[in-house]
mmCIF file of C-alpha atoms in Angstrom:
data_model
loop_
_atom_site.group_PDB
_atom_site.id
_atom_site.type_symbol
_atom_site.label_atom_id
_atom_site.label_comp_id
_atom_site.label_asym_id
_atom_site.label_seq_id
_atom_site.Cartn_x
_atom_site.Cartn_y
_atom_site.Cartn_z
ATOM 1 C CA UNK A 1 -175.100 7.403 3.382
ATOM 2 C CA UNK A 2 -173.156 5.646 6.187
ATOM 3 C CA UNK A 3 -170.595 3.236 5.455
ATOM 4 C CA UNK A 4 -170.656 -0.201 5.771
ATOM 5 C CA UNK A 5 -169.779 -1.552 8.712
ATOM 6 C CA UNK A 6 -165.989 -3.146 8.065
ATOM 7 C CA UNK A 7 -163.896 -6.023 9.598
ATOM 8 C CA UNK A 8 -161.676 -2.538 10.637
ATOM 9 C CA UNK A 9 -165.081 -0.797 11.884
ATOM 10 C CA UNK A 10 -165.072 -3.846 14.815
ATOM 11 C CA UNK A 11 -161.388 -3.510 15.326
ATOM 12 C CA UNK A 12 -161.371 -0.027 15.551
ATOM 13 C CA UNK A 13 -164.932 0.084 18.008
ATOM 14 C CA UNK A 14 -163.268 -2.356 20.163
ATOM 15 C CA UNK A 15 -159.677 -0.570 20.379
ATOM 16 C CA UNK A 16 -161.604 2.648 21.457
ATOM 17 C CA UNK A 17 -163.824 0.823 24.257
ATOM 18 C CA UNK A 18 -160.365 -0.634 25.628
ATOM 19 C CA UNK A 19 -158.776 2.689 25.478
ATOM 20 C CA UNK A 20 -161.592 3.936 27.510
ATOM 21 C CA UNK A 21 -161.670 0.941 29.953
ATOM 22 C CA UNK A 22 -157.473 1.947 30.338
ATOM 23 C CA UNK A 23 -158.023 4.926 30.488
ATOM 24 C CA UNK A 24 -160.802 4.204 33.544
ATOM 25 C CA UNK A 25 -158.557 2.028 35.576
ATOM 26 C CA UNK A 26 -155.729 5.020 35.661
ATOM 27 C CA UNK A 27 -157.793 7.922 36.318
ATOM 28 C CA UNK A 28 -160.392 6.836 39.179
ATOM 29 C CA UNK A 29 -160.063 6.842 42.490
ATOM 30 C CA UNK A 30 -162.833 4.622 43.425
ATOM 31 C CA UNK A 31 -162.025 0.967 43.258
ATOM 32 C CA UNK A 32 -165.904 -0.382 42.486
ATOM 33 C CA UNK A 33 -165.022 2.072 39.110
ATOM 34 C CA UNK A 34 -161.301 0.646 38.233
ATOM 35 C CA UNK A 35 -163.547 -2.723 38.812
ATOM 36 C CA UNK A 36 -166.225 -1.519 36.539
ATOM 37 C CA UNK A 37 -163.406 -0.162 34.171
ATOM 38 C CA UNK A 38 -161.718 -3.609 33.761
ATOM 39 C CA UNK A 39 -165.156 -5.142 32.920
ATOM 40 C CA UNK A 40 -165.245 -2.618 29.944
ATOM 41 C CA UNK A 41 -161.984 -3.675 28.824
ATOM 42 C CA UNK A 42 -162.981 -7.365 28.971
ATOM 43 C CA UNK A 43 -166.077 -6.697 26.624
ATOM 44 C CA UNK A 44 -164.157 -4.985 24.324
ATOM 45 C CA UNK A 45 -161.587 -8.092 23.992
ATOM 46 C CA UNK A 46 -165.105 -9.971 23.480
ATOM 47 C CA UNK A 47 -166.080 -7.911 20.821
ATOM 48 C CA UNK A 48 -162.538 -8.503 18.780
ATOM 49 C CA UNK A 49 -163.052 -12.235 19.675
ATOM 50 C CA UNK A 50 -166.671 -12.628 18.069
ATOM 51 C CA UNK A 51 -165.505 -10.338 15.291
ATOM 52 C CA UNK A 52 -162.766 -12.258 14.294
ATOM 53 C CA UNK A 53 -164.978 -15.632 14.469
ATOM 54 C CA UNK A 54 -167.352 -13.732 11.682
ATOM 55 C CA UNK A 55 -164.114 -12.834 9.925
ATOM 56 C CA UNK A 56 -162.766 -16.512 9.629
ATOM 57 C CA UNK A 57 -165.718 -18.012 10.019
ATOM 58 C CA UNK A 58 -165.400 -20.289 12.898
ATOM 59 C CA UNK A 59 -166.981 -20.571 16.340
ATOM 60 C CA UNK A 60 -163.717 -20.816 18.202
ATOM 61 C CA UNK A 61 -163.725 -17.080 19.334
ATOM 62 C CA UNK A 62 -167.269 -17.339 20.622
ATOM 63 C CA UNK A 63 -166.065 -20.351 23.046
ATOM 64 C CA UNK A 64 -162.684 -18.022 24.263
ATOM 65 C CA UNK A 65 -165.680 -15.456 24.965
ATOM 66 C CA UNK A 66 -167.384 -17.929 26.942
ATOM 67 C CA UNK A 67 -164.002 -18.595 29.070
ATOM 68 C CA UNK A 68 -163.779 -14.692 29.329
ATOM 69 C CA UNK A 69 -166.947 -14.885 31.052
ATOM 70 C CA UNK A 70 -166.431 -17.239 33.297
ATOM 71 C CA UNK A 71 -163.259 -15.571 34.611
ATOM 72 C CA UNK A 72 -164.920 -12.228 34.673
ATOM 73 C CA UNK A 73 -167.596 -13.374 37.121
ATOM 74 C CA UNK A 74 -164.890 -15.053 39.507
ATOM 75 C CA UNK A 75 -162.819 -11.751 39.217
ATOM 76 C CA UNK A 76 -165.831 -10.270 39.853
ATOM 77 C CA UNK A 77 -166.603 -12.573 43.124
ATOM 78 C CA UNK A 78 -163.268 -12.372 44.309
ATOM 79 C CA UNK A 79 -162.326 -8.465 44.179
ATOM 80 C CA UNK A 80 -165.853 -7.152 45.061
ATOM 81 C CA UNK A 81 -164.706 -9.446 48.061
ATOM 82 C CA UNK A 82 -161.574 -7.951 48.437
ATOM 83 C CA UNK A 83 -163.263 -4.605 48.547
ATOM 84 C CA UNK A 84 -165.355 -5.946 51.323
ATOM 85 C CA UNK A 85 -162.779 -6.567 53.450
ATOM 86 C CA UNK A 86 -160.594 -3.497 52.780
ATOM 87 C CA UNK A 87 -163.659 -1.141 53.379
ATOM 88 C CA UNK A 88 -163.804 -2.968 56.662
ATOM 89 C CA UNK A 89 -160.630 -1.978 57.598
ATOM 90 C CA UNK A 90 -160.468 1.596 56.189
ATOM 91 C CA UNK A 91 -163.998 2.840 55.590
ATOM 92 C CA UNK A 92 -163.196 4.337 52.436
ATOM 93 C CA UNK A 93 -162.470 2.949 48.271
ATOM 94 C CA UNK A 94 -159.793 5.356 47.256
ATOM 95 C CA UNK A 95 -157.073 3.213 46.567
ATOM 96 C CA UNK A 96 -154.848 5.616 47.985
ATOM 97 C CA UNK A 97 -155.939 4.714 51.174
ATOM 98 C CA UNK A 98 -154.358 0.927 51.201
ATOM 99 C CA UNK A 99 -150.989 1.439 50.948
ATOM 100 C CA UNK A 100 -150.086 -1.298 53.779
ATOM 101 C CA UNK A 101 -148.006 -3.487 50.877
ATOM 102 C CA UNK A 102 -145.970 -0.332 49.903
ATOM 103 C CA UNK A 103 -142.231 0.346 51.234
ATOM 104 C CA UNK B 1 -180.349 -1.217 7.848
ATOM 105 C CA UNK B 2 -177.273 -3.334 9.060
ATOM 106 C CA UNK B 3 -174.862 -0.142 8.898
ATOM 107 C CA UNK B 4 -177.342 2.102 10.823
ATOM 108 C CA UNK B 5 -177.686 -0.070 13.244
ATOM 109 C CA UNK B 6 -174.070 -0.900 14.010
ATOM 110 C CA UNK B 7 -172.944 2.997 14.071
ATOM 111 C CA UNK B 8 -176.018 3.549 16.636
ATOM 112 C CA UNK B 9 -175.209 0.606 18.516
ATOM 113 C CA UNK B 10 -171.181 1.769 18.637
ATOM 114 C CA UNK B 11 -172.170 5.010 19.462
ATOM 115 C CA UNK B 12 -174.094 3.832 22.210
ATOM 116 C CA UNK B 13 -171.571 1.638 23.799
ATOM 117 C CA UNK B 14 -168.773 4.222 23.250
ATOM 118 C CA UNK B 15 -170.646 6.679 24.689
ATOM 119 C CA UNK B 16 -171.976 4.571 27.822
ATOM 120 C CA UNK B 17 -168.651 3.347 28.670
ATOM 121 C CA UNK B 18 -167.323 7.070 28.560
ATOM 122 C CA UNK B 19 -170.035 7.830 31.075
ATOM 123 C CA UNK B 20 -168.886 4.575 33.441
ATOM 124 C CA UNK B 21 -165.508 6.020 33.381
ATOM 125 C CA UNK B 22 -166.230 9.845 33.799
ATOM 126 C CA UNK B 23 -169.217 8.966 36.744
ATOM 127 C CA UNK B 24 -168.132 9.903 40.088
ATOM 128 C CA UNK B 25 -171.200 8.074 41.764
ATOM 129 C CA UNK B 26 -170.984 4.206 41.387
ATOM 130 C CA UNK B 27 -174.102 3.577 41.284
ATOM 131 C CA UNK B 28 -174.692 5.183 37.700
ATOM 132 C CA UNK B 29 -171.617 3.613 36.576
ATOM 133 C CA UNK B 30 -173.057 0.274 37.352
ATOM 134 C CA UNK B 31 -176.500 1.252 35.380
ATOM 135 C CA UNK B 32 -174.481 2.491 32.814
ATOM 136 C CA UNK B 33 -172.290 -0.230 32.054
ATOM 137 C CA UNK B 34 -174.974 -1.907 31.628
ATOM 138 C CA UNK B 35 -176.543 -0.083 28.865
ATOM 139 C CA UNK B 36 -173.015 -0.353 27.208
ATOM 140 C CA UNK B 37 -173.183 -3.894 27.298
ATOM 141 C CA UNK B 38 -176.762 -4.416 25.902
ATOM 142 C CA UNK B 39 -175.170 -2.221 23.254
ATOM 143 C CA UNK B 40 -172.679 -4.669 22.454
ATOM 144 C CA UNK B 41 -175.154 -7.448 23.046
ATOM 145 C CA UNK B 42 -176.700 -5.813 19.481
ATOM 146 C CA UNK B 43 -173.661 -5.958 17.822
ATOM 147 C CA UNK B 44 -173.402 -9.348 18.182
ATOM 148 C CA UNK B 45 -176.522 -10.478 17.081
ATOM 149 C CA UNK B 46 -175.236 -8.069 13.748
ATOM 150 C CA UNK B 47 -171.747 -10.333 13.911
ATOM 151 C CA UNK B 48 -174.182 -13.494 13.664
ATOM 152 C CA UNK B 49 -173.953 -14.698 17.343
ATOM 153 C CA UNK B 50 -177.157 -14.817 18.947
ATOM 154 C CA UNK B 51 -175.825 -17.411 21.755
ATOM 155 C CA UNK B 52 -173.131 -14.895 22.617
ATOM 156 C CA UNK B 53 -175.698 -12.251 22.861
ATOM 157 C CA UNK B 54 -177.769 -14.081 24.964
ATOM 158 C CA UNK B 55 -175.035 -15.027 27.456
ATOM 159 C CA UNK B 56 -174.026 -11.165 27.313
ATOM 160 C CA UNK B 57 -177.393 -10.101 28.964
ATOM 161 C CA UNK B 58 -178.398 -13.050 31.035
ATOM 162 C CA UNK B 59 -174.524 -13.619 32.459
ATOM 163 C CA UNK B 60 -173.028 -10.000 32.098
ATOM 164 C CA UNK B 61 -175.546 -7.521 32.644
ATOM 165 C CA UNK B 62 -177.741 -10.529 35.055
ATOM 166 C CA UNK B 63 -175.723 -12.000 37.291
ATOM 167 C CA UNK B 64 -172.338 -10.363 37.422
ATOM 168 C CA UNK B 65 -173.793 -6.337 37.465
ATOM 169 C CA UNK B 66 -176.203 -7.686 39.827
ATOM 170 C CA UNK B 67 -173.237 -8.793 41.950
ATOM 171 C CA UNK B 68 -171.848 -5.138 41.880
ATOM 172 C CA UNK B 69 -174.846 -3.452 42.438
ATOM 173 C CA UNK B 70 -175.257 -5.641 45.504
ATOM 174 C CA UNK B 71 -171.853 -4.210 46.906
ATOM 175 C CA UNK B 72 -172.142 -0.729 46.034
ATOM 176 C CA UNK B 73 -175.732 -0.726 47.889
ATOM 177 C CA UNK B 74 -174.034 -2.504 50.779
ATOM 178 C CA UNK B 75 -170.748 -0.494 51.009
ATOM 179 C CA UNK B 76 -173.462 2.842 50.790
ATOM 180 C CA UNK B 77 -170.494 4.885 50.008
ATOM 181 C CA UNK B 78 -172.106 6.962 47.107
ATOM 182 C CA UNK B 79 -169.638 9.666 45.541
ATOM 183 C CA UNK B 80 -165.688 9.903 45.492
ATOM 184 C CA UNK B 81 -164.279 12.613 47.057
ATOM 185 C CA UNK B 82 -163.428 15.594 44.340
ATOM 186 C CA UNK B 83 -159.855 15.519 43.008
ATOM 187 C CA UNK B 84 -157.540 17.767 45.292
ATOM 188 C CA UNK B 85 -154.003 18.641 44.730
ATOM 189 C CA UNK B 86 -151.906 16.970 41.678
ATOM 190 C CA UNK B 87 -155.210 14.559 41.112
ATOM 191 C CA UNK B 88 -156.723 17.611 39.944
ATOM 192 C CA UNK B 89 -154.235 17.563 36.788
ATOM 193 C CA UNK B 90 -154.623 15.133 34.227
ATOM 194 C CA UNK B 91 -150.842 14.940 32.497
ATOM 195 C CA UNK B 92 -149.456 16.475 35.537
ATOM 196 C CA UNK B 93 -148.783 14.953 38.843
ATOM 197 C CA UNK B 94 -148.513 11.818 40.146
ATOM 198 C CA UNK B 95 -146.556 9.275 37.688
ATOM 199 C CA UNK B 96 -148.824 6.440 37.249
ATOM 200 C CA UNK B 97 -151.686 8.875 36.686
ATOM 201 C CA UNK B 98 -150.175 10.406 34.037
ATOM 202 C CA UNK B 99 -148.399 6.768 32.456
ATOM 203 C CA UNK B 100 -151.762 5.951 32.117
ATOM 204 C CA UNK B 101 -153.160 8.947 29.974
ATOM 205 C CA UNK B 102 -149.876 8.732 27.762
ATOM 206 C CA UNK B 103 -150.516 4.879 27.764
ATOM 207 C CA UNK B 104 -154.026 4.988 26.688
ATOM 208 C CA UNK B 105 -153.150 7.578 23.597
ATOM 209 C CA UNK B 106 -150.515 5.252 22.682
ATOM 210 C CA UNK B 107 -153.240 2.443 22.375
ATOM 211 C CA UNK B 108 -155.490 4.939 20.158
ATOM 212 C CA UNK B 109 -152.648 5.867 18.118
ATOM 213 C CA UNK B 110 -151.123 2.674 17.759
ATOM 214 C CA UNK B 111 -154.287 0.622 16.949
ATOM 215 C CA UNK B 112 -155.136 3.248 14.314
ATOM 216 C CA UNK B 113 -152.433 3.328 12.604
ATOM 217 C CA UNK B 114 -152.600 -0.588 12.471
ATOM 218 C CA UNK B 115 -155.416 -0.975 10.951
ATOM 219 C CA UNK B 116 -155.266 1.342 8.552
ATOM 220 C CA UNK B 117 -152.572 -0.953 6.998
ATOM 221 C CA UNK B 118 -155.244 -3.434 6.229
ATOM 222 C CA UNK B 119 -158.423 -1.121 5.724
ATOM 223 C CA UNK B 120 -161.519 -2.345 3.083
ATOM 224 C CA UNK B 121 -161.676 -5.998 4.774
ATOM 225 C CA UNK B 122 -164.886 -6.668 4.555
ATOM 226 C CA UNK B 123 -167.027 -8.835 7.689
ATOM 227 C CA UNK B 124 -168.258 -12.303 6.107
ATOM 228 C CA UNK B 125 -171.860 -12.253 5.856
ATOM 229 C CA UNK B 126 -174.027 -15.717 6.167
ATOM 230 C CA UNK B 127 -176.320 -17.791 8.778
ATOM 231 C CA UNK B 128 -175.493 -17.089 12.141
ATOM 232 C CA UNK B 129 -173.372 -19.506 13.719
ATOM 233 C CA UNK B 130 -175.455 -22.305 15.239
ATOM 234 C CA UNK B 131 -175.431 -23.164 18.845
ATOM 235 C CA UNK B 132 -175.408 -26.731 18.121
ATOM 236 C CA UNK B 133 -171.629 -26.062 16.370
ATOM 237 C CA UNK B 134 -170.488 -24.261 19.248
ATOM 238 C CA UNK B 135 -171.513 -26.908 21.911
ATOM 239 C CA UNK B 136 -170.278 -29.632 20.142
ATOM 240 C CA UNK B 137 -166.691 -27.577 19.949
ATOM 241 C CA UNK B 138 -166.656 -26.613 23.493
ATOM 242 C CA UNK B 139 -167.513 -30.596 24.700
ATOM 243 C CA UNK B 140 -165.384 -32.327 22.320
ATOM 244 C CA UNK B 141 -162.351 -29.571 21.546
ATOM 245 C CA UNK B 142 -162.475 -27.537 24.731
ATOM 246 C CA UNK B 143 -163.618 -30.267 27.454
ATOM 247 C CA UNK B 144 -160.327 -29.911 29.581
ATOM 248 C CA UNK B 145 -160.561 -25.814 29.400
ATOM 249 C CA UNK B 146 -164.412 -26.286 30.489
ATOM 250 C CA UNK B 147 -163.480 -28.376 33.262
ATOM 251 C CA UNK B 148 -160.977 -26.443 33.990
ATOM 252 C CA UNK B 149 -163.545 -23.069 34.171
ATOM 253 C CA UNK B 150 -165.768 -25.084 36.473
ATOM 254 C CA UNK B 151 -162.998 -25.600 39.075
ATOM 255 C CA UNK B 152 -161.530 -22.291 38.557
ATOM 256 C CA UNK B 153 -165.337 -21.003 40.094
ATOM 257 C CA UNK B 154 -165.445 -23.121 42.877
ATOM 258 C CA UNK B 155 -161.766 -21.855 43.875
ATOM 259 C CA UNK B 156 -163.390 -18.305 43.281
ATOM 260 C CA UNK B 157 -166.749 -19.037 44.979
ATOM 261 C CA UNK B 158 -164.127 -20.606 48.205
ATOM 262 C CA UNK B 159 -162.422 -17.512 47.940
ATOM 263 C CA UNK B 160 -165.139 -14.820 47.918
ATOM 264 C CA UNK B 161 -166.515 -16.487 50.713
ATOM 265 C CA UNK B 162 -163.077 -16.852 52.805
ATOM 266 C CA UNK B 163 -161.907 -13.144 51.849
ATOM 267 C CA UNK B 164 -165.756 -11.522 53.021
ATOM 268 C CA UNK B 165 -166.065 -13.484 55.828
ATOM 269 C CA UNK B 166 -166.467 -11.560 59.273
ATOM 270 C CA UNK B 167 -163.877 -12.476 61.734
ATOM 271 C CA UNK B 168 -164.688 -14.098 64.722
ATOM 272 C CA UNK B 169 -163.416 -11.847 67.726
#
């Protein structure tokens, strides 16, 4: 019935979550969602990362994945900041609206 | 059992994350993502990593979702306005609107094509990795990146706080 799950399967599962995650940061208008959308892209990478570790059979990927992590929460910290401080300027989370760096 | 799981778990996260992306209210983006990444927290308890797993719901879905959640309630700014104008068009319109759709197909198409050069590699199967193996790598290999992590927070914790501050008038 269904086929076995594949080094490729991984690949290809995580290739289509970062597509989507791309895809997300381009098409929204809503910074909390490009946010959100970058997170997605991040777990894909994960998911190549642990793949590969079952691949070669090493732990090395699951400690990059850790790393990831650990930036992803201060990206996190720091942009959901960031969109504190913009929204208290503007009152709104298109990013069309903060165009104060553009000449 | 292994291969039904992993194409219901896939299809789960594929499917979640297309609902983050296509949500206009924030808040379901939020709850979705996290379903996506308890999705992927299956898969890699299938890939042998139960540690990673772990840290994928208690860090991911815990702390940092929590985090957004926390902003999106604050902000109370529920929907995004409906597309007007050349946002309205998906390959039309504004350039880095439509960079971005060619981009991502590129990706697809690309990545495909890819790994269809080296199709029918098969995933080792075994014990899952221990977490004993990976802590002894991270604190003997990776000590100077770990340190390194730590201070990167506290620059980011610094940050947060300096960037979210209220001004004093």
């Amino acid at each position: 019935m269904l086929p076995e799950p594949t080094f490729n399967s991984y690949l290809m599962l995580s290739a289509v979550l970062f597509s989507i995650g791309t895809a997300g940061v381009f098409l929204r208008r809503n910074i909390i969602t490009l946010l959100l959308s970058v997170e997605v892209m991040l777990n894909a990478v994960n998911l190549t990362f642990v793949a590969a570790d079952r691949y070669y059979h090493s732990v090395d990927g699951q400690i990059v994945v850790f790393f990831v992590m650990a930036v992803a929460a201060a990206e996190a910290a720091v942009g959901l900041a960031i969109v504190i401080a913009l929204f208290r300027h503007r009152e709104t989370l298109s990013p069309d609206a903060f165009t104060t760096l553009k000449w | 059992m292994d291969a039904l799981l992993f194409w219901i778990l896939a299809a789960v996260a594929v499917v979640a994350s297309l609902l983050v992306v296509g949500q206009r209210n924030p808040m379901y983006s939020v709850l979705l993502l996290i379903v996506s990444f308890c999705a992927l927290s299956g898969l890699y308890v299938l890939l042998g990593a139960p540690f990673v797993a772990a840290i994928q719901i208690i860090i991911y879905a815990g702390a940092i979702m929590v985090l957004f959640l926390f902003v999106v309630m604050l902000l109370n700014v529920p929907t995004e306005d409906p597309p007007t104008g050349y946002h309205a068009r998906l390959f039309g319109g504004a350039g880095p609107r439509r960079f971005g759709a060619v981009l991502a197909l590129v990706f697809v198409v690309e990545l495909a094509w890819a790994l269809r050069e080296m199709a029918g590699t098969t995933i080792g199967r075994g014990a899952p990795s221990s977490v004993y193996d990976i802590g002894v790598r991270l604190f003997r290999d990776y000590g100077f990146a770990f340190e390194a992590t730590s201070l990167l927070i506290l620059v980011a914790m610094v940050g947060a706080i300096v960037l979210a501050r209220k001004e004093p008038s």
